[in-house]
């Protein structure tokens, strides 16, 4: 809005803004940590939208100041924009890698203070006045000093309606003291807390000590104290609950546990005298706690026949040479992907796709069983995924290869590549013949209606208590019309694939279709998207009136500028977040996928920007070269990326990271040409539009990152990529006339 005038002190202004950036980062997060939980009032599932606006709008400030810094630097150095943009992207890449590497040792609070300290360095570098430099140094010192008090500054609190908080309130109401946090650690998956509850013990049916591991205060898993040799305790839990279903038909098996968590599935395998148990856990912090500090407490990490790996279960299945009798996956869900930020690390959704079930079934031994257990009435959804996977593997009559079970608020399926034998069905009928609730007492599970002492029912094949809905559904499975049957039975369920990997979000939409309230996580996401969009849109559109007062700009040129910078900003993020999804399974962990994809795309984009700076081609030809190159690379990815990545899954972890980074670099290289070239076009005709164009680009990047989730659910990741590429093409076509006129062509 205010143009730099003759004698304008760029260095001084940038220094002031750097200090404002540092101070605002600390201030808004201090406020956010103390107020954000009020967005969903305790004991409700309603989003308080006005309060959410009050909480979120101050969070704009650091980005506002950071955006002004960027705009001033780019405007001042537009002749060197390729070089400046390279260093800007290189710094962003370093930050993305640094976040993943430093989050666990430092925690979110210390990482925020370190970021603020780095921001204040800008003022130290640019101010010449000793007094002002001393002030900037004081801000830097305070940020570093605050590292020792980060928990007090940023008391981030869990969702008041999460299971952990609900249980804590129930315990306090029953006269028990509040749980004691023994371990707190930040992880790219979420914040991990290990709590000791003051209730003396739980019953399984033996009284045993336990710890509760929570992720972001919501999803939870139990660590149970070892009180003897496997098979000598825990009959009611390990022998009579849904955990034990697969073991009715496979004795002394080789077991793979996906999402080992606190180890209940591993202990079940040991109870049933498993030959070997292999656990895969995606949360490095959970794995570190269970196999480190609590190894003696739970006992099983020290057993010779137990191996546990850090990584994604899907990646393990695609890379291992081992074969298993039982693959167990019980309620694997960190809840992280339900948020906007978690949309980038939704690894668990890749466990519940047709492609995933194919991968799991491929590594079963002959007669092996895939056991998948989840919460609520989800056995039908899981069976739909399994039936399509079996057919795609060339296996007929999938209804004879699936057993559906239910226990209180849990349901799940057993799947084989061969038909279940009469003897196996008889064994499962005996297993489900118990008609009396046993004495398992796990209050924290009972609060979530996960009653592991309840009777287990067989839903398919038809059990002693027939379930008409399941009978109708499996009749449809036999005819290959399971998806139509789901719709007819009121399940608005779109069978997930790797291209549309939104199983858990799909269950939220399914609940909405049944007339239930939209899940608060989705309402939070929608409300925050609307609030941020409206605020940003106002800040983008209002300056147009001031710009046109300063410099006569044709409406068509304003539209072309808006269209181009919006398209490349949104398109950049759509491609980037989509590629993170695509790389997650191959790279093996969400944190590594974020670091690898962001660093590769950002660094290669910076190299592309620097190369565009060195090229003497006309601006219009640069834009055409970049868009043709990006389209060409995208076609190559579509044709060859899947087969190549599948062939390389056996590489070590570091080699897969390097391979993914190198594979993505060509796309990033061409993506880096658009912004600096477009800014050059604008600066040659309308200097006043330069900072506005930067603002449009930043705004579109935010919208693009949020839109990836909504577009992915509706159109799949391939649709996201097509929309992004179409945006690049339309944006370039709209700017070409202005580019040619700027060159005098």
PDB file of N, CA, C and O in Angstrom, residues 577-605:
ATOM      1  N   UNK A 577       2.146 -31.077  -1.178  1.00  0.00           N
ATOM      2  CA  UNK A 577       1.461 -31.905  -0.180  1.00  0.00           C
ATOM      3  C   UNK A 577       1.055 -33.247  -0.784  1.00  0.00           C
ATOM      4  O   UNK A 577       1.155 -34.294  -0.137  1.00  0.00           O
ATOM      5  N   UNK A 578       0.626 -33.235  -2.048  1.00  0.00           N
ATOM      6  CA  UNK A 578       0.297 -34.490  -2.707  1.00  0.00           C
ATOM      7  C   UNK A 578       1.496 -35.409  -2.808  1.00  0.00           C
ATOM      8  O   UNK A 578       1.385 -36.629  -2.617  1.00  0.00           O
ATOM      9  N   UNK A 579       2.668 -34.841  -3.100  1.00  0.00           N
ATOM     10  CA  UNK A 579       3.879 -35.659  -3.206  1.00  0.00           C
ATOM     11  C   UNK A 579       4.301 -36.199  -1.839  1.00  0.00           C
ATOM     12  O   UNK A 579       4.866 -37.293  -1.753  1.00  0.00           O
ATOM     13  N   UNK A 580       4.049 -35.438  -0.776  1.00  0.00           N
ATOM     14  CA  UNK A 580       4.322 -35.952   0.574  1.00  0.00           C
ATOM     15  C   UNK A 580       3.493 -37.212   0.821  1.00  0.00           C
ATOM     16  O   UNK A 580       3.984 -38.217   1.340  1.00  0.00           O
ATOM     17  N   UNK A 581       2.205 -37.156   0.437  1.00  0.00           N
ATOM     18  CA  UNK A 581       1.356 -38.340   0.559  1.00  0.00           C
ATOM     19  C   UNK A 581       1.938 -39.513  -0.223  1.00  0.00           C
ATOM     20  O   UNK A 581       2.037 -40.633   0.278  1.00  0.00           O
ATOM     21  N   UNK A 582       2.299 -39.242  -1.468  1.00  0.00           N
ATOM     22  CA  UNK A 582       2.792 -40.310  -2.335  1.00  0.00           C
ATOM     23  C   UNK A 582       4.098 -40.911  -1.820  1.00  0.00           C
ATOM     24  O   UNK A 582       4.368 -42.096  -2.025  1.00  0.00           O
ATOM     25  N   UNK A 583       4.925 -40.091  -1.165  1.00  0.00           N
ATOM     26  CA  UNK A 583       6.243 -40.562  -0.721  1.00  0.00           C
ATOM     27  C   UNK A 583       6.214 -41.204   0.659  1.00  0.00           C
ATOM     28  O   UNK A 583       7.178 -41.866   1.046  1.00  0.00           O
ATOM     29  N   UNK A 584       5.124 -41.020   1.408  1.00  0.00           N
ATOM     30  CA  UNK A 584       5.106 -41.456   2.809  1.00  0.00           C
ATOM     31  C   UNK A 584       5.396 -42.943   2.953  1.00  0.00           C
ATOM     32  O   UNK A 584       6.221 -43.362   3.765  1.00  0.00           O
ATOM     33  N   UNK A 585       4.720 -43.772   2.167  1.00  0.00           N
ATOM     34  CA  UNK A 585       4.910 -45.216   2.292  1.00  0.00           C
ATOM     35  C   UNK A 585       6.315 -45.611   1.854  1.00  0.00           C
ATOM     36  O   UNK A 585       6.990 -46.411   2.515  1.00  0.00           O
ATOM     37  N   UNK A 586       6.796 -45.038   0.759  1.00  0.00           N
ATOM     38  CA  UNK A 586       8.110 -45.411   0.250  1.00  0.00           C
ATOM     39  C   UNK A 586       9.215 -45.006   1.220  1.00  0.00           C
ATOM     40  O   UNK A 586      10.145 -45.784   1.480  1.00  0.00           O
ATOM     41  N   UNK A 587       9.121 -43.800   1.780  1.00  0.00           N
ATOM     42  CA  UNK A 587      10.172 -43.310   2.676  1.00  0.00           C
ATOM     43  C   UNK A 587      10.081 -43.991   4.038  1.00  0.00           C
ATOM     44  O   UNK A 587      11.084 -44.175   4.710  1.00  0.00           O
ATOM     45  N   UNK A 588       8.864 -44.375   4.464  1.00  0.00           N
ATOM     46  CA  UNK A 588       8.638 -45.219   5.638  1.00  0.00           C
ATOM     47  C   UNK A 588       8.126 -44.495   6.873  1.00  0.00           C
ATOM     48  O   UNK A 588       7.460 -45.109   7.683  1.00  0.00           O
ATOM     49  N   UNK A 589       8.416 -43.206   7.069  1.00  0.00           N
ATOM     50  CA  UNK A 589       7.858 -42.495   8.218  1.00  0.00           C
ATOM     51  C   UNK A 589       7.354 -41.134   7.768  1.00  0.00           C
ATOM     52  O   UNK A 589       7.928 -40.520   6.864  1.00  0.00           O
ATOM     53  N   UNK A 590       6.276 -40.608   8.390  1.00  0.00           N
ATOM     54  CA  UNK A 590       5.737 -39.310   7.985  1.00  0.00           C
ATOM     55  C   UNK A 590       6.739 -38.173   8.145  1.00  0.00           C
ATOM     56  O   UNK A 590       6.856 -37.310   7.276  1.00  0.00           O
ATOM     57  N   UNK A 591       7.476 -38.167   9.265  1.00  0.00           N
ATOM     58  CA  UNK A 591       8.458 -37.101   9.472  1.00  0.00           C
ATOM     59  C   UNK A 591       9.512 -37.090   8.388  1.00  0.00           C
ATOM     60  O   UNK A 591       9.874 -36.031   7.849  1.00  0.00           O
ATOM     61  N   UNK A 592      10.002 -38.280   8.044  1.00  0.00           N
ATOM     62  CA  UNK A 592      11.006 -38.371   6.990  1.00  0.00           C
ATOM     63  C   UNK A 592      10.422 -37.958   5.652  1.00  0.00           C
ATOM     64  O   UNK A 592      11.081 -37.283   4.850  1.00  0.00           O
ATOM     65  N   UNK A 593       9.169 -38.332   5.394  1.00  0.00           N
ATOM     66  CA  UNK A 593       8.534 -37.954   4.129  1.00  0.00           C
ATOM     67  C   UNK A 593       8.408 -36.446   4.008  1.00  0.00           C
ATOM     68  O   UNK A 593       8.680 -35.859   2.952  1.00  0.00           O
ATOM     69  N   UNK A 594       7.988 -35.785   5.088  1.00  0.00           N
ATOM     70  CA  UNK A 594       7.878 -34.325   5.075  1.00  0.00           C
ATOM     71  C   UNK A 594       9.244 -33.703   4.805  1.00  0.00           C
ATOM     72  O   UNK A 594       9.393 -32.810   3.961  1.00  0.00           O
ATOM     73  N   UNK A 595      10.268 -34.172   5.536  1.00  0.00           N
ATOM     74  CA  UNK A 595      11.605 -33.594   5.379  1.00  0.00           C
ATOM     75  C   UNK A 595      12.159 -33.842   3.982  1.00  0.00           C
ATOM     76  O   UNK A 595      12.709 -32.929   3.345  1.00  0.00           O
ATOM     77  N   UNK A 596      12.005 -35.070   3.484  1.00  0.00           N
ATOM     78  CA  UNK A 596      12.572 -35.415   2.177  1.00  0.00           C
ATOM     79  C   UNK A 596      11.878 -34.650   1.062  1.00  0.00           C
ATOM     80  O   UNK A 596      12.520 -34.040   0.198  1.00  0.00           O
ATOM     81  N   UNK A 597      10.550 -34.669   1.065  1.00  0.00           N
ATOM     82  CA  UNK A 597       9.816 -34.021  -0.025  1.00  0.00           C
ATOM     83  C   UNK A 597      10.010 -32.507   0.012  1.00  0.00           C
ATOM     84  O   UNK A 597      10.302 -31.877  -1.009  1.00  0.00           O
ATOM     85  N   UNK A 598       9.841 -31.909   1.188  1.00  0.00           N
ATOM     86  CA  UNK A 598       9.983 -30.454   1.268  1.00  0.00           C
ATOM     87  C   UNK A 598      11.389 -30.014   0.894  1.00  0.00           C
ATOM     88  O   UNK A 598      11.570 -29.066   0.121  1.00  0.00           O
ATOM     89  N   UNK A 599      12.396 -30.685   1.445  1.00  0.00           N
ATOM     90  CA  UNK A 599      13.765 -30.262   1.149  1.00  0.00           C
ATOM     91  C   UNK A 599      14.089 -30.454  -0.325  1.00  0.00           C
ATOM     92  O   UNK A 599      14.708 -29.591  -0.960  1.00  0.00           O
ATOM     93  N   UNK A 600      13.645 -31.575  -0.910  1.00  0.00           N
ATOM     94  CA  UNK A 600      13.919 -31.821  -2.326  1.00  0.00           C
ATOM     95  C   UNK A 600      13.230 -30.787  -3.212  1.00  0.00           C
ATOM     96  O   UNK A 600      13.858 -30.179  -4.091  1.00  0.00           O
ATOM     97  N   UNK A 601      11.929 -30.580  -2.980  1.00  0.00           N
ATOM     98  CA  UNK A 601      11.173 -29.641  -3.815  1.00  0.00           C
ATOM     99  C   UNK A 601      11.687 -28.217  -3.634  1.00  0.00           C
ATOM    100  O   UNK A 601      11.860 -27.466  -4.610  1.00  0.00           O
ATOM    101  N   UNK A 602      11.965 -27.821  -2.394  1.00  0.00           N
ATOM    102  CA  UNK A 602      12.393 -26.446  -2.142  1.00  0.00           C
ATOM    103  C   UNK A 602      13.787 -26.171  -2.694  1.00  0.00           C
ATOM    104  O   UNK A 602      14.024 -25.139  -3.333  1.00  0.00           O
ATOM    105  N   UNK A 603      14.720 -27.091  -2.451  1.00  0.00           N
ATOM    106  CA  UNK A 603      16.081 -26.870  -2.954  1.00  0.00           C
ATOM    107  C   UNK A 603      16.096 -26.900  -4.480  1.00  0.00           C
ATOM    108  O   UNK A 603      16.702 -26.035  -5.129  1.00  0.00           O
ATOM    109  N   UNK A 604      15.418 -27.879  -5.078  1.00  0.00           N
ATOM    110  CA  UNK A 604      15.409 -27.957  -6.540  1.00  0.00           C
ATOM    111  C   UNK A 604      14.650 -26.780  -7.149  1.00  0.00           C
ATOM    112  O   UNK A 604      15.022 -26.279  -8.224  1.00  0.00           O
ATOM    113  N   UNK A 605      13.601 -26.300  -6.460  1.00  0.00           N
ATOM    114  CA  UNK A 605      12.911 -25.099  -6.937  1.00  0.00           C
ATOM    115  C   UNK A 605      13.830 -23.894  -6.869  1.00  0.00           C
ATOM    116  O   UNK A 605      13.823 -23.033  -7.768  1.00  0.00           O
TER     117      UNK A 605
END
